Amino acid sequence: MTSQDDLFHPVIELPEPVRRARYNRLVGLDSMKARLRKEAALLADPRLLRVWADRHHGGDVAALTLFADRAPLFVFSGDVGSGKSALAESFGCDLADQLDLPVFLYRLKLATRGSGLVGEMTALIGDAFAHLHAEGRRAQGTRGVNSVLILVVDEADALVQSREAQQMHHEDRAGVDAFLAGIDSLASAKIPVIVVLCTNRVGALDPAVMRRAAATFTFTRPDAQQRHAVLAQALDGLGIRSETVDKLVAVTGPSSGRPGYTFSDLTQRLVPAAVLHAFPDRPVRDEELLALAEQLKPSPVFTEER
């Protein structure tokens, strides 16, 4: 069997300071975080739903059966810089706090796709799920869940592209079959493992993958309220006037022929550029910040064709 180090990036136990800070910086996604908190908790420990039903409905609730066979799979789809990967790798901190359990973050290496040799991709994906099963069984103790595993697959369209694509190689088709079999095996095993697929080409994912997803989260570019929340947090302590923040919200929004800024455009490009522009001789100035916002071009919209 392929070693864990060959299949996954180093495993991280959550909550962890860096990812907790990253989760907290994802402002403007409160409704998505709230929904994800519920969905993840019920997949990690289905007994919570039974406790809820007993407390509020006397226990005999037919709707509980609808949750029984859900696959532990989320799909995070959205444009580049929309926050999907950042949330996928950090929501485990919130889940750990909610369940009062350690959460282990696994990140699949793209090398898991193999080099194209017949049977290689299928074997690698099978080994990855075998590792998850072994660790998941240990996480499912005799007295209940004692930890949770989250597997994040970034650029998921490279792994589970639709088998309907005419140019798809036989080995890639077999890899998708192996992935689906792995997801089905996790669903039947009832172990605390959650798989998150991140993609900016959701239309390229195999329909069978989409059908199995317990939930799909669609990430968009921030609206005016979200941009204000992001900017207010990122600029805190710099002495920027509130009316300047309002102007920035307008400048960074969509206009004719140009999309609005992404979350990462705001937090990784605009604000850092303003700080570097002022460093080391002077403070960040409102007018220079506005000028930078007008000069910087937002990330282009990613399309399936691109």
Short mmCIF file of C-alpha atoms in Angstrom, two decimals:
data_model
loop_
_atom_site.label_atom_id
_atom_site.label_comp_id
_atom_site.label_asym_id
_atom_site.label_seq_id
_atom_site.Cartn_x
_atom_site.Cartn_y
_atom_site.Cartn_z
CA MET A 1 0.00 0.00 0.00
CA THR A 2 1.19 3.52 -0.80
CA SER A 3 2.42 5.41 2.27
CA GLN A 4 0.41 8.21 3.83
CA ASP A 5 3.16 10.73 3.02
CA ASP A 6 2.88 9.90 -0.67
CA LEU A 7 -0.88 10.40 -0.71
CA PHE A 8 -1.45 13.37 1.59
CA HIS A 9 0.21 16.58 2.61
CA PRO A 10 1.20 16.60 6.31
CA VAL A 11 -1.87 15.95 8.45
CA ILE A 12 -2.86 18.90 10.66
CA GLU A 13 -4.75 18.59 13.94
CA LEU A 14 -7.43 21.24 14.34
CA PRO A 15 -8.08 23.63 15.95
CA GLU A 16 -4.72 25.11 15.01
CA PRO A 17 -3.82 28.82 15.40
CA VAL A 18 -3.03 29.58 11.75
CA ARG A 19 -6.19 28.00 10.39
CA ARG A 20 -8.34 29.34 13.20
CA ALA A 21 -7.16 32.84 12.28
CA ARG A 22 -7.85 32.09 8.62
CA TYR A 23 -11.38 30.95 9.48
CA ASN A 24 -12.03 34.10 11.52
CA ARG A 25 -10.78 36.30 8.67
CA LEU A 26 -13.39 34.85 6.33
CA VAL A 27 -15.93 37.55 7.12
CA GLY A 28 -19.01 37.96 4.97
CA LEU A 29 -19.58 34.20 4.82
CA ASP A 30 -21.62 33.92 8.01
CA SER A 31 -24.65 32.20 6.48
CA MET A 32 -22.45 29.70 4.66
CA LYS A 33 -20.47 29.01 7.84
CA ALA A 34 -23.68 28.46 9.80
CA ARG A 35 -25.02 25.98 7.25
CA LEU A 36 -21.67 24.20 7.01
CA ARG A 37 -21.51 23.92 10.82
CA LYS A 38 -24.81 22.00 10.87
CA GLU A 39 -24.12 19.83 7.83
CA ALA A 40 -20.64 18.85 9.02
CA ALA A 41 -21.71 18.07 12.58
CA LEU A 42 -24.48 15.73 11.41
CA LEU A 43 -22.18 13.89 9.00
CA ALA A 44 -19.47 13.57 11.65
CA ASP A 45 -21.83 12.36 14.38
CA PRO A 46 -25.32 11.34 13.13
CA ARG A 47 -26.41 10.61 16.71
CA LEU A 48 -26.81 14.38 17.19
CA LEU A 49 -29.87 14.24 14.93
CA ARG A 50 -31.42 11.51 17.04
CA VAL A 51 -30.81 13.57 20.20
CA TRP A 52 -32.52 16.53 18.55
CA ALA A 53 -35.50 14.42 17.45
CA ASP A 54 -35.93 12.93 20.94
CA ARG A 55 -35.79 16.34 22.57
CA HIS A 56 -38.10 18.25 20.26
CA HIS A 57 -40.33 15.66 18.57
CA GLY A 58 -40.52 12.70 20.90
CA GLY A 59 -38.12 10.63 18.79
CA ASP A 60 -40.44 9.18 16.13
CA VAL A 61 -39.46 11.31 13.11
CA ALA A 62 -39.69 9.78 9.64
CA ALA A 63 -37.47 12.49 8.17
CA LEU A 64 -34.44 11.04 9.99
CA THR A 65 -34.35 8.18 7.51
CA LEU A 66 -33.63 10.70 4.74
CA PHE A 67 -30.30 11.47 6.40
CA ALA A 68 -29.26 7.86 6.90
CA ASP A 69 -27.72 7.18 3.51
CA ARG A 70 -26.18 10.56 2.74
CA ALA A 71 -22.60 10.36 1.52
CA PRO A 72 -20.06 12.32 3.61
CA LEU A 73 -19.25 14.58 0.66
CA PHE A 74 -19.36 18.34 0.19
CA VAL A 75 -18.70 20.22 -3.04
CA PHE A 76 -17.29 23.75 -2.77
CA SER A 77 -17.61 25.52 -6.12
CA GLY A 78 -16.80 29.06 -7.12
CA ASP A 79 -14.55 31.49 -8.88
CA VAL A 80 -10.85 31.86 -8.16
CA GLY A 81 -10.26 33.78 -4.94
CA SER A 82 -13.78 33.29 -3.62
CA GLY A 83 -12.65 31.67 -0.35
CA LYS A 84 -13.63 28.06 -0.98
CA SER A 85 -10.22 26.49 -0.32
CA ALA A 86 -9.59 28.72 2.70
CA LEU A 87 -12.91 27.69 4.24
CA ALA A 88 -12.45 24.02 3.33
CA GLU A 89 -9.13 23.93 5.20
CA SER A 90 -10.29 25.90 8.23
CA PHE A 91 -13.93 25.05 9.03
CA GLY A 92 -12.64 22.05 10.96
CA CYS A 93 -11.56 24.49 13.69
CA ASP A 94 -15.18 25.52 14.20
CA LEU A 95 -16.30 21.89 14.03
CA ALA A 96 -13.71 20.92 16.65
CA ASP A 97 -15.03 23.62 18.98
CA GLN A 98 -18.64 22.63 18.38
CA LEU A 99 -18.11 18.90 18.99
CA ASP A 100 -15.31 19.39 21.54
CA LEU A 101 -13.24 16.86 19.60
CA PRO A 102 -9.98 16.97 17.64
CA VAL A 103 -10.40 17.26 13.88
CA PHE A 104 -7.67 16.02 11.56
CA LEU A 105 -7.20 17.81 8.25
CA TYR A 106 -6.02 15.68 5.33
CA ARG A 107 -5.17 17.31 1.99
CA LEU A 108 -4.89 15.02 -1.02
CA LYS A 109 -1.83 15.46 -3.22
CA LEU A 110 -2.54 15.91 -6.92
CA ALA A 111 0.17 13.31 -7.48
CA THR A 112 -2.49 10.82 -6.42
CA ARG A 113 -3.66 10.96 -10.03
CA GLY A 114 -0.55 8.96 -10.90
CA SER A 115 1.55 9.07 -14.04
CA GLY A 116 -1.03 7.52 -16.37
CA LEU A 117 0.07 3.90 -16.09
CA VAL A 118 -2.77 1.42 -16.37
CA GLY A 119 -4.31 0.79 -12.97
CA GLU A 120 -2.07 3.27 -11.15
CA MET A 121 -4.64 6.01 -10.52
CA THR A 122 -7.22 3.49 -9.37
CA ALA A 123 -4.75 1.93 -6.95
CA LEU A 124 -3.66 5.30 -5.53
CA ILE A 125 -7.22 6.45 -4.92
CA GLY A 126 -8.04 3.09 -3.39
CA ASP A 127 -5.05 3.42 -1.06
CA ALA A 128 -6.13 6.94 -0.05
CA PHE A 129 -9.58 5.71 0.95
CA ALA A 130 -8.07 2.70 2.70
CA HIS A 131 -6.06 5.10 4.87
CA LEU A 132 -9.20 7.10 5.63
CA HIS A 133 -11.10 3.93 6.55
CA ALA A 134 -8.36 2.77 8.93
CA GLU A 135 -8.13 6.14 10.68
CA GLY A 136 -11.90 6.60 10.60
CA ARG A 137 -12.47 3.29 12.38
CA ARG A 138 -10.08 4.42 15.11
CA ALA A 139 -11.97 7.72 15.32
CA GLN A 140 -15.24 5.82 15.82
CA GLY A 141 -14.73 4.54 19.36
CA THR A 142 -16.90 2.09 21.25
CA ARG A 143 -18.52 4.96 23.15
CA GLY A 144 -18.97 7.19 20.13
CA VAL A 145 -16.95 9.56 18.00
CA ASN A 146 -13.60 10.57 19.51
CA SER A 147 -12.24 12.54 16.53
CA VAL A 148 -13.19 13.61 13.00
CA LEU A 149 -11.28 13.44 9.71
CA ILE A 150 -11.70 15.98 6.91
CA LEU A 151 -10.19 15.24 3.49
CA VAL A 152 -9.85 18.28 1.20
CA VAL A 153 -9.38 17.69 -2.52
CA ASP A 154 -8.38 20.93 -4.24
CA GLU A 155 -8.75 21.30 -8.00
CA ALA A 156 -11.14 18.38 -7.81
CA ASP A 157 -12.01 18.61 -11.50
CA ALA A 158 -8.54 17.19 -12.20
CA LEU A 159 -9.49 14.05 -10.28
CA VAL A 160 -13.18 13.45 -10.92
CA GLN A 161 -13.82 14.99 -14.31
CA SER A 162 -17.02 13.88 -15.98
CA ARG A 163 -16.74 10.47 -17.62
CA GLU A 164 -18.94 11.85 -20.40
CA ALA A 165 -16.02 13.93 -21.72
CA GLN A 166 -15.03 12.51 -25.10
CA GLN A 167 -11.32 13.21 -24.63
CA MET A 168 -11.21 11.44 -21.27
CA HIS A 169 -8.61 8.70 -20.99
CA HIS A 170 -9.68 5.22 -19.87
CA GLU A 171 -7.41 5.48 -16.82
CA ASP A 172 -9.14 8.71 -15.76
CA ARG A 173 -12.55 7.05 -16.09
CA ALA A 174 -11.35 4.21 -13.91
CA GLY A 175 -10.10 6.75 -11.37
CA VAL A 176 -13.55 8.36 -11.15
CA ASP A 177 -15.07 4.93 -10.62
CA ALA A 178 -12.58 4.29 -7.82
CA PHE A 179 -13.40 7.64 -6.19
CA LEU A 180 -17.13 6.95 -6.30
CA ALA A 181 -16.57 3.52 -4.81
CA GLY A 182 -14.52 5.12 -2.04
CA ILE A 183 -17.23 7.65 -1.22
CA ASP A 184 -19.87 4.91 -1.18
CA SER A 185 -17.72 2.82 1.14
CA LEU A 186 -17.40 5.73 3.59
CA ALA A 187 -21.16 6.24 3.52
CA SER A 188 -21.83 2.59 4.35
CA ALA A 189 -19.12 2.40 7.02
CA LYS A 190 -20.67 5.25 9.07
CA ILE A 191 -17.32 6.55 10.25
CA PRO A 192 -16.52 10.22 11.05
CA VAL A 193 -14.85 11.13 7.74
CA ILE A 194 -15.90 14.09 5.58
CA VAL A 195 -14.62 14.67 2.04
CA VAL A 196 -14.62 18.18 0.55
CA LEU A 197 -14.13 18.73 -3.18
CA CYS A 198 -13.05 22.25 -4.21
CA THR A 199 -13.37 23.34 -7.83
CA ASN A 200 -13.81 26.39 -10.02
CA ARG A 201 -15.13 24.13 -12.80
CA VAL A 202 -18.15 22.55 -11.16
CA GLY A 203 -19.66 21.83 -14.58
CA ALA A 204 -16.71 19.54 -15.30
CA LEU A 205 -17.35 17.24 -12.33
CA ASP A 206 -18.87 13.86 -13.01
CA PRO A 207 -22.67 13.93 -12.53
CA ALA A 208 -22.47 10.88 -10.26
CA VAL A 209 -20.19 12.82 -7.93
CA MET A 210 -22.64 15.72 -7.80
CA ARG A 211 -25.54 13.36 -7.09
CA ARG A 212 -23.71 11.92 -4.09
CA ALA A 213 -22.85 15.26 -2.51
CA ALA A 214 -24.68 15.81 0.77
CA ALA A 215 -24.41 19.54 0.12
CA THR A 216 -23.02 21.89 -2.52
CA PHE A 217 -21.73 25.29 -1.43
CA THR A 218 -21.48 27.93 -4.15
CA PHE A 219 -18.99 30.75 -3.55
CA THR A 220 -19.49 34.06 -5.34
CA ARG A 221 -17.69 37.38 -5.39
CA PRO A 222 -18.55 39.50 -2.36
CA ASP A 223 -21.47 41.88 -2.56
CA ALA A 224 -21.33 45.43 -1.14
CA GLN A 225 -22.15 44.34 2.41
CA GLN A 226 -19.54 41.59 2.33
CA ARG A 227 -16.88 43.89 0.85
CA HIS A 228 -17.56 46.39 3.62
CA ALA A 229 -17.15 43.69 6.28
CA VAL A 230 -13.91 42.42 4.74
CA LEU A 231 -12.40 45.89 4.29
CA ALA A 232 -13.44 47.12 7.74
CA GLN A 233 -11.72 44.15 9.35
CA ALA A 234 -8.60 44.25 7.16
CA LEU A 235 -8.10 48.02 7.60
CA ASP A 236 -8.72 48.06 11.34
CA GLY A 237 -6.00 49.99 13.16
CA LEU A 238 -4.82 51.96 10.13
CA GLY A 239 -6.93 55.01 10.92
CA ILE A 240 -8.85 54.88 7.64
CA ARG A 241 -11.98 57.03 7.71
CA SER A 242 -15.38 55.33 7.52
CA GLU A 243 -16.33 57.37 4.46
CA THR A 244 -13.18 56.11 2.73
CA VAL A 245 -14.23 52.52 3.43
CA ASP A 246 -17.62 53.32 1.87
CA LYS A 247 -15.86 54.68 -1.23
CA LEU A 248 -13.67 51.59 -1.41
CA VAL A 249 -16.76 49.39 -1.32
CA ALA A 250 -18.07 51.23 -4.38
CA VAL A 251 -14.75 51.25 -6.24
CA THR A 252 -14.16 47.53 -5.72
CA GLY A 253 -17.64 46.55 -6.90
CA PRO A 254 -18.58 45.45 -10.41
CA SER A 255 -18.84 48.07 -13.12
CA SER A 256 -19.50 48.02 -16.86
CA GLY A 257 -17.03 45.67 -18.48
CA ARG A 258 -15.31 44.77 -15.21
CA PRO A 259 -16.18 42.28 -12.45
CA GLY A 260 -16.02 43.13 -8.79
CA TYR A 261 -13.10 42.26 -6.56
CA THR A 262 -12.85 38.74 -5.12
CA PHE A 263 -12.28 38.15 -1.42
CA SER A 264 -8.61 37.45 -2.09
CA ASP A 265 -8.31 40.58 -4.26
CA LEU A 266 -9.25 42.58 -1.18
CA THR A 267 -7.23 40.74 1.44
CA GLN A 268 -4.20 39.54 -0.52
CA ARG A 269 -3.74 42.29 -3.07
CA LEU A 270 -5.37 45.63 -2.23
CA VAL A 271 -4.72 46.00 1.50
CA PRO A 272 -1.19 44.49 1.41
CA ALA A 273 -0.36 46.76 -1.56
CA ALA A 274 -1.46 49.80 0.44
CA VAL A 275 0.70 48.79 3.40
CA LEU A 276 3.75 48.15 1.21
CA HIS A 277 3.20 51.45 -0.60
CA ALA A 278 3.40 53.33 2.70
CA PHE A 279 6.12 51.23 4.35
CA PRO A 280 8.54 52.25 5.84
CA ASP A 281 8.33 56.03 5.71
CA ARG A 282 4.69 57.03 6.28
CA PRO A 283 1.27 55.78 7.37
CA VAL A 284 -1.32 54.42 4.98
CA ARG A 285 -3.28 57.35 3.57
CA ASP A 286 -6.91 57.36 2.55
CA GLU A 287 -6.34 58.96 -0.85
CA GLU A 288 -3.51 56.57 -1.75
CA LEU A 289 -5.66 53.59 -0.75
CA LEU A 290 -8.46 54.79 -2.99
CA ALA A 291 -6.02 55.38 -5.85
CA LEU A 292 -4.68 51.84 -5.54
CA ALA A 293 -8.20 50.44 -5.56
CA GLU A 294 -8.89 52.22 -8.83
CA GLN A 295 -5.59 51.10 -10.39
CA LEU A 296 -5.64 47.41 -9.44
CA LYS A 297 -7.58 45.14 -11.75
CA PRO A 298 -9.76 42.46 -10.16
CA SER A 299 -9.05 38.83 -10.94
CA PRO A 300 -10.70 37.84 -14.23
CA VAL A 301 -13.79 35.68 -14.02
CA PHE A 302 -12.94 32.01 -14.46
CA THR A 303 -15.09 30.28 -17.05
CA GLU A 304 -15.35 26.63 -18.01
CA GLU A 305 -13.77 27.43 -21.37
CA ARG A 306 -10.74 28.93 -19.67
#
